[in-house]
PDB file of C-alpha atoms in Angstrom:
ATOM      1  CA  UNK A   1     -48.652  13.032  -6.652  1.00 61.00           C
ATOM      2  CA  UNK A   2     -46.141  11.288  -4.816  1.00 80.00           C
ATOM      3  CA  UNK A   3     -46.866   9.891  -2.120  1.00 92.00           C
ATOM      4  CA  UNK A   4     -44.035   9.762   1.249  1.00 95.00           C
ATOM      5  CA  UNK A   5     -40.867   8.629   0.214  1.00 96.00           C
ATOM      6  CA  UNK A   6     -38.268   7.516   2.543  1.00 97.00           C
ATOM      7  CA  UNK A   7     -34.522   6.926   2.357  1.00 96.00           C
ATOM      8  CA  UNK A   8     -32.224   4.250   2.136  1.00 96.00           C
ATOM      9  CA  UNK A   9     -34.734   1.442   1.406  1.00 95.00           C
ATOM     10  CA  UNK A  10     -32.392  -0.949   3.199  1.00 95.00           C
ATOM     11  CA  UNK A  11     -29.405  -0.395   6.002  1.00 95.00           C
ATOM     12  CA  UNK A  12     -26.665  -2.564   7.949  1.00 97.00           C
ATOM     13  CA  UNK A  13     -25.253  -1.024  10.897  1.00 97.00           C
ATOM     14  CA  UNK A  14     -22.778  -2.818  13.452  1.00 97.00           C
ATOM     15  CA  UNK A  15     -23.952  -2.056  17.400  1.00 97.00           C
ATOM     16  CA  UNK A  16     -22.442   1.578  18.392  1.00 97.00           C
ATOM     17  CA  UNK A  17     -22.484   3.102  15.466  1.00 97.00           C
ATOM     18  CA  UNK A  18     -24.837   6.280  14.715  1.00 97.00           C
ATOM     19  CA  UNK A  19     -28.156   6.166  11.514  1.00 98.00           C
ATOM     20  CA  UNK A  20     -29.950   8.762   9.989  1.00 98.00           C
ATOM     21  CA  UNK A  21     -33.028   8.043   8.063  1.00 98.00           C
ATOM     22  CA  UNK A  22     -34.675  10.290   6.075  1.00 98.00           C
ATOM     23  CA  UNK A  23     -38.445  10.983   4.757  1.00 97.00           C
ATOM     24  CA  UNK A  24     -40.246  13.308   2.160  1.00 97.00           C
ATOM     25  CA  UNK A  25     -43.902  13.574   2.827  1.00 95.00           C
ATOM     26  CA  UNK A  26     -46.372  14.640   0.567  1.00 93.00           C
ATOM     27  CA  UNK A  27     -46.331  17.690  -0.853  1.00 92.00           C
ATOM     28  CA  UNK A  28     -48.751  19.956   1.134  1.00 88.00           C
ATOM     29  CA  UNK A  29     -48.522  18.150   4.331  1.00 90.00           C
ATOM     30  CA  UNK A  30     -46.750  19.383   6.851  1.00 89.00           C
ATOM     31  CA  UNK A  31     -47.404  17.636  10.022  1.00 90.00           C
ATOM     32  CA  UNK A  32     -44.451  14.068   9.747  1.00 93.00           C
ATOM     33  CA  UNK A  33     -44.687  10.829  12.199  1.00 94.00           C
ATOM     34  CA  UNK A  34     -41.554   8.590  12.901  1.00 97.00           C
ATOM     35  CA  UNK A  35     -42.945   4.500  14.347  1.00 97.00           C
ATOM     36  CA  UNK A  36     -40.956   1.691  14.423  1.00 98.00           C
ATOM     37  CA  UNK A  37     -41.641  -1.609  13.357  1.00 96.00           C
ATOM     38  CA  UNK A  38     -40.170  -4.763  14.792  1.00 95.00           C
ATOM     39  CA  UNK A  39     -40.776  -8.348  12.943  1.00 89.00           C
ATOM     40  CA  UNK A  40     -44.372  -9.850  13.400  1.00 86.00           C
ATOM     41  CA  UNK A  41     -45.035  -6.170  15.353  1.00 91.00           C
ATOM     42  CA  UNK A  42     -47.166  -3.123  15.259  1.00 94.00           C
ATOM     43  CA  UNK A  43     -45.475   0.084  14.834  1.00 96.00           C
ATOM     44  CA  UNK A  44     -44.357   1.506  17.938  1.00 96.00           C
ATOM     45  CA  UNK A  45     -45.074   5.665  17.971  1.00 95.00           C
ATOM     46  CA  UNK A  46     -41.790   7.382  17.321  1.00 97.00           C
ATOM     47  CA  UNK A  47     -42.190  11.275  17.387  1.00 93.00           C
ATOM     48  CA  UNK A  48     -44.525  14.044  15.522  1.00 92.00           C
ATOM     49  CA  UNK A  49     -43.763  17.443  14.151  1.00 91.00           C
ATOM     50  CA  UNK A  50     -45.387  19.270  13.093  1.00 87.00           C
ATOM     51  CA  UNK A  51     -43.799  22.966  11.411  1.00 87.00           C
ATOM     52  CA  UNK A  52     -41.034  22.091  12.147  1.00 88.00           C
ATOM     53  CA  UNK A  53     -42.035  21.708  15.850  1.00 90.00           C
ATOM     54  CA  UNK A  54     -41.440  18.367  17.826  1.00 90.00           C
ATOM     55  CA  UNK A  55     -45.331  18.179  18.761  1.00 87.00           C
ATOM     56  CA  UNK A  56     -45.058  13.972  20.573  1.00 88.00           C
ATOM     57  CA  UNK A  57     -42.222  12.026  21.663  1.00 92.00           C
ATOM     58  CA  UNK A  58     -43.160   7.603  22.607  1.00 92.00           C
ATOM     59  CA  UNK A  59     -41.257   5.945  25.198  1.00 93.00           C
ATOM     60  CA  UNK A  60     -37.895   5.948  23.387  1.00 96.00           C
ATOM     61  CA  UNK A  61     -34.550   6.306  24.806  1.00 96.00           C
ATOM     62  CA  UNK A  62     -32.947   9.822  24.286  1.00 96.00           C
ATOM     63  CA  UNK A  63     -30.047   7.728  21.453  1.00 97.00           C
ATOM     64  CA  UNK A  64     -33.406   8.026  19.426  1.00 97.00           C
ATOM     65  CA  UNK A  65     -33.845  11.689  17.632  1.00 97.00           C
ATOM     66  CA  UNK A  66     -35.515  13.567  14.878  1.00 97.00           C
ATOM     67  CA  UNK A  67     -35.572  16.990  12.944  1.00 96.00           C
ATOM     68  CA  UNK A  68     -38.065  18.719  10.210  1.00 96.00           C
ATOM     69  CA  UNK A  69     -37.086  21.018   7.902  1.00 96.00           C
ATOM     70  CA  UNK A  70     -38.309  24.034   5.486  1.00 94.00           C
ATOM     71  CA  UNK A  71     -39.455  21.384   3.315  1.00 94.00           C
ATOM     72  CA  UNK A  72     -40.589  19.720   5.973  1.00 94.00           C
ATOM     73  CA  UNK A  73     -39.214  16.997   4.895  1.00 96.00           C
ATOM     74  CA  UNK A  74     -37.428  15.195   7.952  1.00 97.00           C
ATOM     75  CA  UNK A  75     -34.489  12.976   9.153  1.00 98.00           C
ATOM     76  CA  UNK A  76     -34.900  10.294  12.446  1.00 98.00           C
ATOM     77  CA  UNK A  77     -31.367  10.086  13.236  1.00 98.00           C
ATOM     78  CA  UNK A  78     -30.380   6.900  16.091  1.00 98.00           C
ATOM     79  CA  UNK A  79     -27.307   7.436  18.241  1.00 97.00           C
ATOM     80  CA  UNK A  80     -25.120   4.127  19.892  1.00 97.00           C
ATOM     81  CA  UNK A  81     -27.054   1.420  17.921  1.00 97.00           C
ATOM     82  CA  UNK A  82     -28.017  -1.740  19.832  1.00 97.00           C
ATOM     83  CA  UNK A  83     -29.234  -5.216  18.126  1.00 97.00           C
ATOM     84  CA  UNK A  84     -32.900  -4.378  19.220  1.00 96.00           C
ATOM     85  CA  UNK A  85     -32.733  -1.538  16.882  1.00 97.00           C
ATOM     86  CA  UNK A  86     -33.044  -3.502  14.190  1.00 97.00           C
ATOM     87  CA  UNK A  87     -36.404  -2.914  12.245  1.00 97.00           C
ATOM     88  CA  UNK A  88     -38.741  -1.057  10.086  1.00 95.00           C
ATOM     89  CA  UNK A  89     -38.997   2.836  10.455  1.00 97.00           C
ATOM     90  CA  UNK A  90     -41.736   3.596   8.881  1.00 97.00           C
ATOM     91  CA  UNK A  91     -42.577   7.756   8.038  1.00 96.00           C
ATOM     92  CA  UNK A  92     -45.983   9.292   8.275  1.00 94.00           C
ATOM     93  CA  UNK A  93     -47.074  12.313   6.802  1.00 92.00           C
ATOM     94  CA  UNK A  94     -49.999  14.244   7.521  1.00 88.00           C
ATOM     95  CA  UNK A  95     -51.692  17.587   5.988  1.00 80.00           C
ATOM     96  CA  UNK A  96     -53.266  18.298   9.343  1.00 64.00           C
ATOM     97  CA  UNK A  97     -56.286  20.024   9.028  1.00 59.00           C
ATOM     98  CA  UNK A  98     -58.308  19.011  12.022  1.00 61.00           C
ATOM     99  CA  UNK A  99     -60.314  15.847  13.104  1.00 58.00           C
ATOM    100  CA  UNK A 100     -59.682  14.212   9.767  1.00 61.00           C
ATOM    101  CA  UNK A 101     -56.068  14.370  10.061  1.00 73.00           C
ATOM    102  CA  UNK A 102     -55.181  10.846   8.447  1.00 82.00           C
ATOM    103  CA  UNK A 103     -52.063   9.556   8.104  1.00 88.00           C
ATOM    104  CA  UNK A 104     -50.006   8.631   5.057  1.00 91.00           C
ATOM    105  CA  UNK A 105     -46.777   5.985   5.147  1.00 94.00           C
ATOM    106  CA  UNK A 106     -43.926   5.444   3.754  1.00 95.00           C
ATOM    107  CA  UNK A 107     -42.516   2.099   2.115  1.00 94.00           C
ATOM    108  CA  UNK A 108     -40.601   2.012   5.316  1.00 95.00           C
ATOM    109  CA  UNK A 109     -36.280   1.408   5.888  1.00 96.00           C
ATOM    110  CA  UNK A 110     -35.258  -1.628   6.869  1.00 95.00           C
ATOM    111  CA  UNK A 111     -32.529  -1.581   9.458  1.00 97.00           C
ATOM    112  CA  UNK A 112     -30.759  -4.708  10.888  1.00 97.00           C
ATOM    113  CA  UNK A 113     -27.635  -3.667  13.047  1.00 97.00           C
ATOM    114  CA  UNK A 114     -24.908  -6.580  13.850  1.00 96.00           C
TER     115      UNK A 114
ATOM    116  CA  UNK B   1     -52.836   4.431  28.447  1.00 73.00           C
ATOM    117  CA  UNK B   2     -54.676   3.551  25.135  1.00 83.00           C
ATOM    118  CA  UNK B   3     -53.818   0.198  24.541  1.00 92.00           C
ATOM    119  CA  UNK B   4     -55.331  -1.542  20.901  1.00 96.00           C
ATOM    120  CA  UNK B   5     -55.632  -5.550  21.199  1.00 96.00           C
ATOM    121  CA  UNK B   6     -56.115  -8.175  18.532  1.00 96.00           C
ATOM    122  CA  UNK B   7     -56.209 -11.503  19.339  1.00 93.00           C
ATOM    123  CA  UNK B   8     -56.202 -13.880  16.165  1.00 90.00           C
ATOM    124  CA  UNK B   9     -52.488 -13.505  14.781  1.00 92.00           C
ATOM    125  CA  UNK B  10     -53.448 -15.120  11.736  1.00 95.00           C
ATOM    126  CA  UNK B  11     -56.855 -15.749  10.096  1.00 96.00           C
ATOM    127  CA  UNK B  12     -57.344 -17.132   7.134  1.00 97.00           C
ATOM    128  CA  UNK B  13     -60.592 -17.134   3.863  1.00 97.00           C
ATOM    129  CA  UNK B  14     -61.716 -18.886   0.777  1.00 97.00           C
ATOM    130  CA  UNK B  15     -62.011 -16.254  -2.711  1.00 97.00           C
ATOM    131  CA  UNK B  16     -64.881 -14.287  -2.905  1.00 97.00           C
ATOM    132  CA  UNK B  17     -66.163 -14.950   0.782  1.00 97.00           C
ATOM    133  CA  UNK B  18     -66.599 -12.471   4.051  1.00 98.00           C
ATOM    134  CA  UNK B  19     -64.325 -12.479   6.440  1.00 97.00           C
ATOM    135  CA  UNK B  20     -64.056 -10.137   9.482  1.00 97.00           C
ATOM    136  CA  UNK B  21     -60.998  -9.360  11.233  1.00 97.00           C
ATOM    137  CA  UNK B  22     -61.580  -8.515  15.229  1.00 97.00           C
ATOM    138  CA  UNK B  23     -60.636  -6.218  17.427  1.00 97.00           C
ATOM    139  CA  UNK B  24     -60.468  -4.393  21.209  1.00 97.00           C
ATOM    140  CA  UNK B  25     -59.716  -1.296  22.363  1.00 96.00           C
ATOM    141  CA  UNK B  26     -58.869   0.861  26.130  1.00 95.00           C
ATOM    142  CA  UNK B  27     -59.003   4.197  26.920  1.00 91.00           C
ATOM    143  CA  UNK B  28     -60.842   6.674  29.017  1.00 89.00           C
ATOM    144  CA  UNK B  29     -61.607   9.462  26.250  1.00 86.00           C
ATOM    145  CA  UNK B  30     -65.354   9.404  25.168  1.00 84.00           C
ATOM    146  CA  UNK B  31     -63.637  10.879  21.017  1.00 84.00           C
ATOM    147  CA  UNK B  32     -61.110   9.496  19.281  1.00 89.00           C
ATOM    148  CA  UNK B  33     -60.558   7.528  16.001  1.00 91.00           C
ATOM    149  CA  UNK B  34     -60.139   3.742  15.140  1.00 94.00           C
ATOM    150  CA  UNK B  35     -58.455   3.309  11.974  1.00 95.00           C
ATOM    151  CA  UNK B  36     -57.691  -0.531   9.761  1.00 97.00           C
ATOM    152  CA  UNK B  37     -54.491  -0.350   8.278  1.00 96.00           C
ATOM    153  CA  UNK B  38     -53.955  -3.199   5.256  1.00 96.00           C
ATOM    154  CA  UNK B  39     -49.915  -4.133   4.825  1.00 95.00           C
ATOM    155  CA  UNK B  40     -49.040  -6.258   2.371  1.00 91.00           C
ATOM    156  CA  UNK B  41     -45.867  -7.957   1.916  1.00 84.00           C
ATOM    157  CA  UNK B  42     -44.444  -5.250   0.058  1.00 73.00           C
ATOM    158  CA  UNK B  43     -44.386  -3.463   3.155  1.00 74.00           C
ATOM    159  CA  UNK B  44     -46.320  -0.113   2.329  1.00 87.00           C
ATOM    160  CA  UNK B  45     -49.026   0.770   5.412  1.00 92.00           C
ATOM    161  CA  UNK B  46     -52.102   1.765   3.215  1.00 93.00           C
ATOM    162  CA  UNK B  47     -55.056   3.346   4.548  1.00 93.00           C
ATOM    163  CA  UNK B  48     -58.363   0.450   4.263  1.00 96.00           C
ATOM    164  CA  UNK B  49     -61.007   2.308   6.398  1.00 95.00           C
ATOM    165  CA  UNK B  50     -61.573   5.138   9.300  1.00 92.00           C
ATOM    166  CA  UNK B  51     -64.343   5.582  12.040  1.00 92.00           C
ATOM    167  CA  UNK B  52     -65.328   8.259  14.591  1.00 88.00           C
ATOM    168  CA  UNK B  53     -66.692   7.574  17.513  1.00 88.00           C
ATOM    169  CA  UNK B  54     -68.836  10.383  18.171  1.00 85.00           C
ATOM    170  CA  UNK B  55     -70.403   8.658  14.643  1.00 85.00           C
ATOM    171  CA  UNK B  56     -72.822   6.201  15.288  1.00 83.00           C
ATOM    172  CA  UNK B  57     -72.835   4.672  11.524  1.00 90.00           C
ATOM    173  CA  UNK B  58     -70.625   2.043  10.646  1.00 93.00           C
ATOM    174  CA  UNK B  59     -67.655   3.115   8.508  1.00 92.00           C
ATOM    175  CA  UNK B  60     -68.004   1.268   4.528  1.00 93.00           C
ATOM    176  CA  UNK B  61     -65.405   1.325   1.894  1.00 92.00           C
ATOM    177  CA  UNK B  62     -66.589  -0.867  -0.976  1.00 95.00           C
ATOM    178  CA  UNK B  63     -65.915  -4.328  -0.287  1.00 97.00           C
ATOM    179  CA  UNK B  64     -64.546  -3.265   3.185  1.00 97.00           C
ATOM    180  CA  UNK B  65     -67.136  -2.548   6.732  1.00 97.00           C
ATOM    181  CA  UNK B  66     -67.152  -1.524   9.959  1.00 97.00           C
ATOM    182  CA  UNK B  67     -68.713  -3.392  13.014  1.00 96.00           C
ATOM    183  CA  UNK B  68     -68.247  -0.426  15.806  1.00 95.00           C
ATOM    184  CA  UNK B  69     -69.745  -1.192  19.330  1.00 94.00           C
ATOM    185  CA  UNK B  70     -68.340   1.495  21.349  1.00 93.00           C
ATOM    186  CA  UNK B  71     -70.090   0.309  24.832  1.00 93.00           C
ATOM    187  CA  UNK B  72     -67.761  -2.963  24.183  1.00 94.00           C
ATOM    188  CA  UNK B  73     -64.919  -0.896  22.615  1.00 95.00           C
ATOM    189  CA  UNK B  74     -65.247  -3.113  20.027  1.00 96.00           C
ATOM    190  CA  UNK B  75     -64.281  -2.277  16.276  1.00 96.00           C
ATOM    191  CA  UNK B  76     -64.069  -5.375  13.761  1.00 97.00           C
ATOM    192  CA  UNK B  77     -63.331  -5.106   9.973  1.00 98.00           C
ATOM    193  CA  UNK B  78     -65.466  -7.398   7.158  1.00 98.00           C
ATOM    194  CA  UNK B  79     -63.475  -7.940   4.271  1.00 98.00           C
ATOM    195  CA  UNK B  80     -66.400  -9.314   1.473  1.00 97.00           C
ATOM    196  CA  UNK B  81     -66.121 -10.348  -1.503  1.00 97.00           C
ATOM    197  CA  UNK B  82     -62.479 -11.616  -0.327  1.00 97.00           C
ATOM    198  CA  UNK B  83     -59.744 -11.315  -3.323  1.00 97.00           C
ATOM    199  CA  UNK B  84     -56.009 -12.431  -3.644  1.00 96.00           C
ATOM    200  CA  UNK B  85     -55.019  -8.581  -3.253  1.00 94.00           C
ATOM    201  CA  UNK B  86     -56.225  -8.983  -0.124  1.00 96.00           C
ATOM    202  CA  UNK B  87     -53.756 -10.522   1.237  1.00 96.00           C
ATOM    203  CA  UNK B  88     -51.951  -8.751   3.642  1.00 96.00           C
ATOM    204  CA  UNK B  89     -51.586  -7.745   8.050  1.00 96.00           C
ATOM    205  CA  UNK B  90     -54.130  -6.158   8.967  1.00 97.00           C
ATOM    206  CA  UNK B  91     -53.288  -3.027  11.414  1.00 97.00           C
ATOM    207  CA  UNK B  92     -55.767  -2.356  13.876  1.00 97.00           C
ATOM    208  CA  UNK B  93     -54.698   1.468  15.089  1.00 95.00           C
ATOM    209  CA  UNK B  94     -56.516   3.917  17.980  1.00 94.00           C
ATOM    210  CA  UNK B  95     -55.987   7.734  17.938  1.00 90.00           C
ATOM    211  CA  UNK B  96     -57.408  10.277  19.541  1.00 83.00           C
ATOM    212  CA  UNK B  97     -58.623  13.864  19.434  1.00 67.00           C
ATOM    213  CA  UNK B  98     -56.470  15.678  16.750  1.00 60.00           C
ATOM    214  CA  UNK B  99     -55.117  17.857  19.088  1.00 59.00           C
ATOM    215  CA  UNK B 100     -51.018  18.476  20.388  1.00 53.00           C
ATOM    216  CA  UNK B 101     -49.946  14.784  19.429  1.00 62.00           C
ATOM    217  CA  UNK B 102     -52.124  12.552  17.254  1.00 75.00           C
ATOM    218  CA  UNK B 103     -50.356   9.827  16.999  1.00 87.00           C
ATOM    219  CA  UNK B 104     -51.285   6.709  16.319  1.00 92.00           C
ATOM    220  CA  UNK B 105     -51.241   3.411  18.814  1.00 94.00           C
ATOM    221  CA  UNK B 106     -51.557   0.478  16.967  1.00 96.00           C
ATOM    222  CA  UNK B 107     -52.422  -3.438  17.767  1.00 96.00           C
ATOM    223  CA  UNK B 108     -50.173  -6.626  17.518  1.00 95.00           C
ATOM    224  CA  UNK B 109     -51.710  -6.700  13.404  1.00 96.00           C
ATOM    225  CA  UNK B 110     -53.180 -10.231  11.554  1.00 97.00           C
ATOM    226  CA  UNK B 111     -51.915 -12.038   9.012  1.00 96.00           C
ATOM    227  CA  UNK B 112     -54.695 -12.626   6.497  1.00 97.00           C
ATOM    228  CA  UNK B 113     -54.482 -15.752   3.530  1.00 97.00           C
ATOM    229  CA  UNK B 114     -56.454 -15.843   1.054  1.00 97.00           C
ATOM    230  CA  UNK B 115     -56.959 -18.893  -0.463  1.00 96.00           C
ATOM    231  CA  UNK B 116     -58.117 -19.875  -4.239  1.00 94.00           C
TER     232      UNK B 116
END
């Protein structure tokens, strides 16, 4: 079975631009989470979606938004990009089957803001 | 708020030897889950091992085992018979009991190098 896939793998943008990152979860997984990983740090939680509804949101500004589609894929949108948004953006999916829910990560999208 | 602390930024181990990576956490919850993830240079985050807080028995997965000390809020990872492929960043992560928001809280990570 295919794992979590993300596109694009790399992206270069300039300050003030908008970016859309995409994620396809593992088949059968209904929950998708997004994390931001700045170089040299651990991932920071941005959003979690389950069945197309936002289940949780981390401490990120309103410039960050996301959505989940009927096929459970997801998009992360970032408006008015800042230099500090440069990071690896990770998507993780899980089956949400109770206590042993485990998140499986994709390879990430490396975003560079110039 | 829950926090996860990995105080050692780097560690090195000789191939075939054993190494222990440290992690402490802070939470007021009584039921939660702890994880170790591995992130090799290819950057794909891979689950290494997981532990339920209510289980006293330490989790083991082949060469990987944990030392879970709930009272001390400590969760260390032991890698036995280290291999060159174990070289990576290792992240300790916490998750409260599955529910409305099952986000992972990560530590800053530790870079493990394996000497041939």
